[in-house]
XYZ file of C-alpha atoms in Angstrom:
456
model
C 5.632 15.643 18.539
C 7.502 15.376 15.150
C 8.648 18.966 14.213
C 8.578 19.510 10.697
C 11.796 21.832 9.106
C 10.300 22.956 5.441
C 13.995 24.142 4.693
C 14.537 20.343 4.846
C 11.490 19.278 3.100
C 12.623 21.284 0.389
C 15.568 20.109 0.589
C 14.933 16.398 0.100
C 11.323 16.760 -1.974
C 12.750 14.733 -5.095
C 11.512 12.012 -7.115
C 12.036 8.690 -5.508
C 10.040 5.324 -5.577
C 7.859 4.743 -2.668
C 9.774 0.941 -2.069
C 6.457 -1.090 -1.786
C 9.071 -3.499 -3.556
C 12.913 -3.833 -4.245
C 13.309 -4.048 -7.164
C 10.658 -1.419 -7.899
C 7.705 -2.117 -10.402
C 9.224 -0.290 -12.979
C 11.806 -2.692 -13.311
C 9.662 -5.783 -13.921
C 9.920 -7.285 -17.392
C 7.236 -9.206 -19.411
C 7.658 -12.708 -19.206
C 6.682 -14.950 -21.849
C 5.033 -17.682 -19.956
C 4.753 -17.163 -15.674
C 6.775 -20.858 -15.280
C 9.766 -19.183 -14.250
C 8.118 -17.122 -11.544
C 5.958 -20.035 -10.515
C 9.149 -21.959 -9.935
C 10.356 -19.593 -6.830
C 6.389 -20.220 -5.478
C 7.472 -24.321 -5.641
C 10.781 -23.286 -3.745
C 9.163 -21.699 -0.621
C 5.933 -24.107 -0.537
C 8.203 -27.405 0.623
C 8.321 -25.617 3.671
C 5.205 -25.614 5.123
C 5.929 -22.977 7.942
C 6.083 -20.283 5.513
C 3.120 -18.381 5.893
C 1.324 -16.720 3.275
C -0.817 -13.500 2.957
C -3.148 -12.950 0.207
C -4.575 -10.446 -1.805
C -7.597 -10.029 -3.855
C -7.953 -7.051 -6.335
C -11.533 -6.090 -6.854
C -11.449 -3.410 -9.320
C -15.275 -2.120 -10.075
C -16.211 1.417 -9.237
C -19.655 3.414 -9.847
C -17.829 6.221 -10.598
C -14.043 7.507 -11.020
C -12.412 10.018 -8.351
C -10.085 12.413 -10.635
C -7.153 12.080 -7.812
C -7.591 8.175 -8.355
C -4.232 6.281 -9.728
C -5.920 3.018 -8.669
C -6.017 0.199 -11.433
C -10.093 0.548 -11.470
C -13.047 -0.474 -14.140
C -15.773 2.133 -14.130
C -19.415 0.308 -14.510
C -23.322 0.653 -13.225
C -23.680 -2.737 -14.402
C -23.343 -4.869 -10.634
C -23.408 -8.119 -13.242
C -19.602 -7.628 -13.826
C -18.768 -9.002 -10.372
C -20.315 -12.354 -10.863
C -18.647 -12.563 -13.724
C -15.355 -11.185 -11.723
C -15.732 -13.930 -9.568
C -16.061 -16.436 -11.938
C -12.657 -16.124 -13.276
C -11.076 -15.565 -9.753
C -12.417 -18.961 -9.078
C -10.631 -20.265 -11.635
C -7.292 -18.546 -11.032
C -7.350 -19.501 -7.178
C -8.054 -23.609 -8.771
C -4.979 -22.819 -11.233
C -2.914 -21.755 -8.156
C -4.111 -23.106 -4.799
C -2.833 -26.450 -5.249
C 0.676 -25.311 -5.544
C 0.514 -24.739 -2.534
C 1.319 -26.232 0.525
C -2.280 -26.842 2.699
C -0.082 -27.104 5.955
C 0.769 -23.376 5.178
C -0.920 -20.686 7.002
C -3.029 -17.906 6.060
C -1.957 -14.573 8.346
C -3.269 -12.036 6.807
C -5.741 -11.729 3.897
C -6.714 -8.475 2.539
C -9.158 -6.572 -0.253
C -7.733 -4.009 -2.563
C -9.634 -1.555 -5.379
C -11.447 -0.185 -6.915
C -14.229 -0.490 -4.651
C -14.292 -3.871 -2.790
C -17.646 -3.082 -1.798
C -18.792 -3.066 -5.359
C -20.018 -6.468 -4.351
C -22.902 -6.907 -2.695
C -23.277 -9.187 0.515
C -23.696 -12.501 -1.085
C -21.136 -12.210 -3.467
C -18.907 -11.031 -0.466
C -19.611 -14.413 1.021
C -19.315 -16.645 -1.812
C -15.320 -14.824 -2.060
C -14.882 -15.846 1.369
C -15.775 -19.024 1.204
C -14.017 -19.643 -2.299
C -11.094 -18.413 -0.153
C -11.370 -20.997 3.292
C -11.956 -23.744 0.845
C -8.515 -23.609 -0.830
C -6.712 -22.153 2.073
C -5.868 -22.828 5.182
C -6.692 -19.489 7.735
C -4.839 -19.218 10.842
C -7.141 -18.423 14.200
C -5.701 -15.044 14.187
C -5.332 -13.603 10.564
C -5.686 -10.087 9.917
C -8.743 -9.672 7.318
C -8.762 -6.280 5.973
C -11.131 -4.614 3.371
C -10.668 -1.302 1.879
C -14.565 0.578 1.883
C -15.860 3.183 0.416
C -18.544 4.659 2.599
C -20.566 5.955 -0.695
C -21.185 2.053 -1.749
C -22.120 0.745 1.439
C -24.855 -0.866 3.780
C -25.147 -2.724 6.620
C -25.618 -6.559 5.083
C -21.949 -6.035 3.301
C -20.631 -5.185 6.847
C -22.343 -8.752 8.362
C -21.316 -10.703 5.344
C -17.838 -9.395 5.923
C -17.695 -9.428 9.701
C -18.957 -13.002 9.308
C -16.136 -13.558 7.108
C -13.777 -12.675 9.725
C -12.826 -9.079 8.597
C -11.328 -7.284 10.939
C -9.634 -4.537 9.797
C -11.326 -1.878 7.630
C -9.647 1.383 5.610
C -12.163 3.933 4.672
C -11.228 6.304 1.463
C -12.355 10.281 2.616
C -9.766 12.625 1.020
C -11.323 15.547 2.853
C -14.569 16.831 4.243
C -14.672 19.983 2.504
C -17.582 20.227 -0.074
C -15.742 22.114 -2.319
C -13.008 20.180 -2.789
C -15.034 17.001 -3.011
C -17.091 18.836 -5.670
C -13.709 19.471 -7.381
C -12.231 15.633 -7.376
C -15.534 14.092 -8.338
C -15.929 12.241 -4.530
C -19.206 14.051 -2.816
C -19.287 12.151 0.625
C -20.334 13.881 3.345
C -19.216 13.358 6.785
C -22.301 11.750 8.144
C -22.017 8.959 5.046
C -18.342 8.175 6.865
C -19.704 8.421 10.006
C -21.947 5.654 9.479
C -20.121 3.377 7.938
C -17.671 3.584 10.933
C -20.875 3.333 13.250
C -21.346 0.161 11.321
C -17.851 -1.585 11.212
C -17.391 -1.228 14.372
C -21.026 -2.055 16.099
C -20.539 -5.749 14.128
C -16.913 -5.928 15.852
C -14.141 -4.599 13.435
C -10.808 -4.269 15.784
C -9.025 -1.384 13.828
C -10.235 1.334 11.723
C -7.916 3.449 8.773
C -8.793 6.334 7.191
C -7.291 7.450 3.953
C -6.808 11.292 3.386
C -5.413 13.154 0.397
C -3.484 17.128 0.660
C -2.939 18.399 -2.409
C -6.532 18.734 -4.334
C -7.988 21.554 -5.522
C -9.030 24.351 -3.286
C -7.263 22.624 -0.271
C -5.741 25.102 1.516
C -3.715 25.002 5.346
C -6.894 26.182 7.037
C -9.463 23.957 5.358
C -7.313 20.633 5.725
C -6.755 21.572 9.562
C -10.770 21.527 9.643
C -10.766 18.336 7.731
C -8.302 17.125 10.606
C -9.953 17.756 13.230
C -13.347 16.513 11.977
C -11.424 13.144 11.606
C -9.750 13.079 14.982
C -13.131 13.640 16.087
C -14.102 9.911 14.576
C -11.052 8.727 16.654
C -9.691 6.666 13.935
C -6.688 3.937 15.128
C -4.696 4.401 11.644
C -4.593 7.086 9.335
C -2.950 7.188 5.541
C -2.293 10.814 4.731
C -0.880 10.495 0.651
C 0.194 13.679 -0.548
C -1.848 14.288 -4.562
C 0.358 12.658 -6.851
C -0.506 14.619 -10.513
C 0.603 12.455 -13.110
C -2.081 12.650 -15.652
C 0.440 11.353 -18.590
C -0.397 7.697 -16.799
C -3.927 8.620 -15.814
C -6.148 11.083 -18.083
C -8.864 11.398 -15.789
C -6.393 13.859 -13.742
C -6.874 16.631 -16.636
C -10.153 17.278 -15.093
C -8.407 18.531 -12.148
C -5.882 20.558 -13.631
C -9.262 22.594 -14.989
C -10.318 23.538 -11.882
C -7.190 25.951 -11.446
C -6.912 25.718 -8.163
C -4.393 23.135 -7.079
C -2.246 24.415 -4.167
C 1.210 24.993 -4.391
C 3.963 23.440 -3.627
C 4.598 26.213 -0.970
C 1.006 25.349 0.412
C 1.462 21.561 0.064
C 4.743 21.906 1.874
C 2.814 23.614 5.107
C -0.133 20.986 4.980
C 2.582 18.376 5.331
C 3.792 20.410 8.358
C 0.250 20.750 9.659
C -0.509 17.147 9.348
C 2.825 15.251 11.143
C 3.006 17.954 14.178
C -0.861 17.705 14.273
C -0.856 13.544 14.699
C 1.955 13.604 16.271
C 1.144 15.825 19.120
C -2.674 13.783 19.316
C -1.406 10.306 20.084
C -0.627 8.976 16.756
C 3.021 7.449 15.540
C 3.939 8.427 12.820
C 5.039 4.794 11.247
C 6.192 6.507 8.403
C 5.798 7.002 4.352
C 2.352 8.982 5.564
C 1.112 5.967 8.045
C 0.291 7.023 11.623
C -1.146 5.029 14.243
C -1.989 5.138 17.790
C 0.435 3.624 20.155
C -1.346 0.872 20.952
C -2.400 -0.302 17.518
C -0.595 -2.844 16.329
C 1.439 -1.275 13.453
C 2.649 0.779 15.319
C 3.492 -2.060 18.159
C 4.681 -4.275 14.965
C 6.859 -1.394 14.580
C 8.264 -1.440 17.712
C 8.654 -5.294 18.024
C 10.556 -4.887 14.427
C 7.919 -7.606 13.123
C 6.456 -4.917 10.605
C 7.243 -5.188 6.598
C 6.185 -3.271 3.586
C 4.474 -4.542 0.525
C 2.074 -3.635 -2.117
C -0.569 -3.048 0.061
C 1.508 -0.671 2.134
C 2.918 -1.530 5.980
C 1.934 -4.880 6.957
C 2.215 -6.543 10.405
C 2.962 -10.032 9.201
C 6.240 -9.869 8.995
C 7.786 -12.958 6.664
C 4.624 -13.767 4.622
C 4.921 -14.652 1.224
C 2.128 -13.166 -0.886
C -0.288 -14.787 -3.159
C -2.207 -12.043 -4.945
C -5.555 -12.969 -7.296
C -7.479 -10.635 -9.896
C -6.171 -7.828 -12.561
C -3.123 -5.701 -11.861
C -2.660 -8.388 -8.702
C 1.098 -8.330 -7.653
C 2.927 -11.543 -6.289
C 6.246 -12.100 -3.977
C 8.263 -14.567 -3.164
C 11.742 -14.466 -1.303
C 12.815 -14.614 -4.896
C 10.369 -13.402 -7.205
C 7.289 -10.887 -8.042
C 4.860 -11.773 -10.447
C 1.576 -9.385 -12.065
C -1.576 -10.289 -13.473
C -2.647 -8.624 -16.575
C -3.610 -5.036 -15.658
C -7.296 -5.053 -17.732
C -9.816 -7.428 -18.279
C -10.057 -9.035 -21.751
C -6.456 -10.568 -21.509
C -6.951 -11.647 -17.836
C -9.974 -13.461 -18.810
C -8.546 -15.087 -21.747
C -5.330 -16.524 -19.931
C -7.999 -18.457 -17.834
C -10.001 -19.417 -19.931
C -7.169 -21.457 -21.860
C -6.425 -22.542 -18.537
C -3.399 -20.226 -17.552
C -1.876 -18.350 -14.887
C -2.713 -14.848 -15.958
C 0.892 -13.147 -14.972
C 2.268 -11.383 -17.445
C 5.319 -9.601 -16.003
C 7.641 -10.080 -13.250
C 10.672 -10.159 -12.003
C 13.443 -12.182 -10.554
C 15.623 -11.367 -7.607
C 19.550 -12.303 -7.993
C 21.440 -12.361 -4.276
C 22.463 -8.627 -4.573
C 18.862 -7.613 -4.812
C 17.424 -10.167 -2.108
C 20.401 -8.458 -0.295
C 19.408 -4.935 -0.681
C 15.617 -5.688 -0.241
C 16.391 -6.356 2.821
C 18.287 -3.193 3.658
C 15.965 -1.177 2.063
C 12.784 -3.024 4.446
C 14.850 -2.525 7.852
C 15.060 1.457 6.559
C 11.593 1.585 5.962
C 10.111 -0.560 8.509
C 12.606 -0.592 11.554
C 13.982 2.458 11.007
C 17.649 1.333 11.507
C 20.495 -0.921 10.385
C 22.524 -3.001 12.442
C 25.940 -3.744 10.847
C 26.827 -6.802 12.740
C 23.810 -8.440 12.371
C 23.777 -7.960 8.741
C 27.372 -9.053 8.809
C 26.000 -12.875 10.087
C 22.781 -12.838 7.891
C 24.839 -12.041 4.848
C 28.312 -14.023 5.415
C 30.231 -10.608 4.872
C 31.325 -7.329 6.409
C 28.135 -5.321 5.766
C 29.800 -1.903 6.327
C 32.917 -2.739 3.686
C 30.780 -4.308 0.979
C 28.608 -1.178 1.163
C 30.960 1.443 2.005
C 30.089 3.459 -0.653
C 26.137 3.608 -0.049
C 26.505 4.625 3.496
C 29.492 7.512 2.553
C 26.270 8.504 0.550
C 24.189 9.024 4.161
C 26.482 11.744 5.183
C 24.482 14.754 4.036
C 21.227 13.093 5.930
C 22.976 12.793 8.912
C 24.198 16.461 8.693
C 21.235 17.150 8.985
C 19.995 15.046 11.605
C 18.001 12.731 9.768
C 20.049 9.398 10.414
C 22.617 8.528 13.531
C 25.505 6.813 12.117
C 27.739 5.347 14.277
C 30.601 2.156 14.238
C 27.742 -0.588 14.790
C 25.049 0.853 12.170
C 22.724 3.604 11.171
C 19.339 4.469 12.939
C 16.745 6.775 11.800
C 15.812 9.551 13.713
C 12.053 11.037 14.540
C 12.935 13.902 12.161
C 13.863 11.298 9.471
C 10.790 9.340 9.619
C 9.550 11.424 6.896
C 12.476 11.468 4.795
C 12.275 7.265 4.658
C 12.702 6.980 1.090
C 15.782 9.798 0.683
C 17.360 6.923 2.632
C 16.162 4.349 1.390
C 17.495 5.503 -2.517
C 21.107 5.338 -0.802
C 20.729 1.341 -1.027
C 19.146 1.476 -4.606
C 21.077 -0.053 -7.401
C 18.491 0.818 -9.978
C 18.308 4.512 -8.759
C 18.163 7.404 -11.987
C 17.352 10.616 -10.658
C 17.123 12.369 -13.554
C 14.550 9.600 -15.060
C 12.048 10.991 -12.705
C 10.178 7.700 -13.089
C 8.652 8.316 -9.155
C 6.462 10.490 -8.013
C 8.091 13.224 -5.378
C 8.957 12.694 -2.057
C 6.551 15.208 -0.814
């Protein structure tokens, strides 16, 4: 069990990006036309060993949750996804004969929005759309974000049929009030049988996402909330703390009404609550507020230091380039990211004059390929090895970046990282302080532009 030290969390709650990507998002830069970016996709695809994960962003909801900060499109009319899938047709033509058929597919997952906006035969028709331009390798993890609320048993088949395998369920919390509160009334019964569901047609792994921080959340009701999930025995779970930023998304006034949003004292002890709770129930905690069971296999990706990070989160494909389809969709390359238009009426219209609809981007020189890569083994292995760095980068690791690790001193004053002669390891206590470290190794880095959201 992970014992939690809320001097410490104090000490280190500051604003910090939450390294999905290195550079960071906010550092991309609009692009007049994609070609550059598409260039670094022609680099990798002459290998044909490269494999490739992809993304689809599906971005319809019924209704907006007030915590959201999800690039969504609020509509009743179920007409939108034909239409949706239309253009993503046409954007997997533009783009699926760049690339290399020899290359396989590991990993293929659905973001939102609600994925399960669309109903079962439009769920099919994706899939196929998919297996018809790519190739799929035997074992590829499928994964589909679902929100219980929008869901019946036919989407389950079409999707099982599919080959989904892996399913994350949104909950927040169980408490009525506080679902009242963030505009998200699902009661535990409507999770409990979507679970039922997934995994009676043969899903493998099962995440649930939870959210401290809303209104009228206090220690006591999110430990009831805890235990009513542990109860459902899920084998992942995403605990996000609230991140209020309603300058970026308006919807989050409504919250701010209810006058009841915890402190930061009270956030600070819900943190507590949640790591030594998991931790001392049989769950890892992976890190950046990801906890498995031991046997799952992030946490066994972990361990086998085959697991990355990425837009979608932790990932246990390790190596993947991603190829990401639909609004807001984010693309990477060993040398490059590249986004889609973030709304509709410009996405559409790059297609229809028979473009790539990117619209920003950016592209890596050595130094940031370089630190990428230190900032991934913080976050994802949880240590650095100098001399191995030493051989991958043709340099002394430790003298090039003296200066960054004089900067881990403090942290490992206070036991968060080991540093020794041959590297720097992260310790159980500093699993939760992953991107205090991480900012060490970050060249873009401006505190006091609190362009983040906090730590904790």
């Amino acid at each position: 069990m992970i014992n939690v030290d809320l001097d410490l969390v104090r000490k280190y709650d500051i604003s910090a990006p939450r390294y999905t990507s290195y550079p960071t998002a906010v550092e991309f830069r609009d692009f007049p036309t994609p070609d550059p970016l598409l260039g670094h996709l022609d680099r990798t695809n002459r290998d044909g060993s490269v494999p490739l994960s992809l993304y689809f962003h599906l971005p319809f909801c019924e209704t907006l949750c007030w915590f959201c900060g999800c690039t969504t499109v609020i509509t009743l009319n179920h007409k939108s996804s034909d239409t949706y899938l239309d253009y993503l047709e046409k954007e997997v033509a533009l783009l699926a004969p760049k690339v290399n058929r020899d290359r396989k597919v590991v990993q293929l997952h659905y973001g939102g929005g609600t994925p399960t906006f669309f109903q079962a035969p439009e769920l099919a028709r994706l899939a196929k759309l998919i297996r018809s331009h790519f190739t799929m390798a035997p074992d590829a993890e499928m994964s589909v974000e679902v929100d219980p609320r929008r869901l019946v048993r036919e989407q389950v088949v079409a999707l099982r049929e599919s080959g989904f395998n892996r399913a994350s369920l949104g909950v927040q919390d169980f408490n009525p009030q506080v679902q009242k509160a963030v505009h998200r009334i699902q009661p535990r019964a409507m999770t409990e049988q979507a679970i039922s569901w997934l995994r009676s047609e043969g899903f493998t792994s099962i995440n649930l996402d939870l959210i401290y921080g809303l209104p009228y959340q206090t220690v006591e009701s999110f430990a009831d909330t805890l235990e009513q999930v542990l109860e459902l025995n899920p084998d992942r779970l995403a605990v996000f703390s609230y991140a209020h930023v309603p300058w970026m998304k308006p919807a989050q006034k409504n919250l701010e009404r209810e006058a009841a949003l915890p402190t930061p004292d009270t956030k600070l002890a819900m943190l507590k609550l949640i790591t030594e709770t998991l931790t001392s129930r049989g769950y890892v905690y992976v890190g950046m507020d990801h906890f498995a069971k031991e046997t799952d296999e992030l946490a066994v990706a972990q361990a086998a230091r085959t697991l990355q990070r990425n837009f979608q989160g932790y990932s246990t494909r390790a190596g993947a380039e991603i190829l990401s389809f639909g609004i807001s969709a984010i693309s990477q390359t060993p040398h490059s990211y590249r986004q889609n238009h973030k709304t509709l009426d410009p996405y559409y219209a790059a297609l229809d004059r028979g473009e790539v609809p990117a619209t920003r981007g950016r592209e890596l020189s050595e130094e940031d390929a370089r630190r990428r890569e230190i900032i991934m083994r913080v976050m994802c292995h949880l240590q650095l090895d100098y001399a191995a760095l030493s051989r991958e980068f043709g340099f002394d690791f430790a003298a090039r970046y003296a200066t960054e690790l004089a900067r881990l001193k403090p942290l490992a004053d206070d036991g968060l990282v080991q540093v020794s002669a041959g590297g720097v390891r992260v310790t159980e206590l500093g699993r939760l302080f992953l991107r205090n470290i991480a900012v060490c190794f970050d060249a873009y880095y401006a505190p006091e532009a609190k362009r983040h959201s906090r730590t904790v």
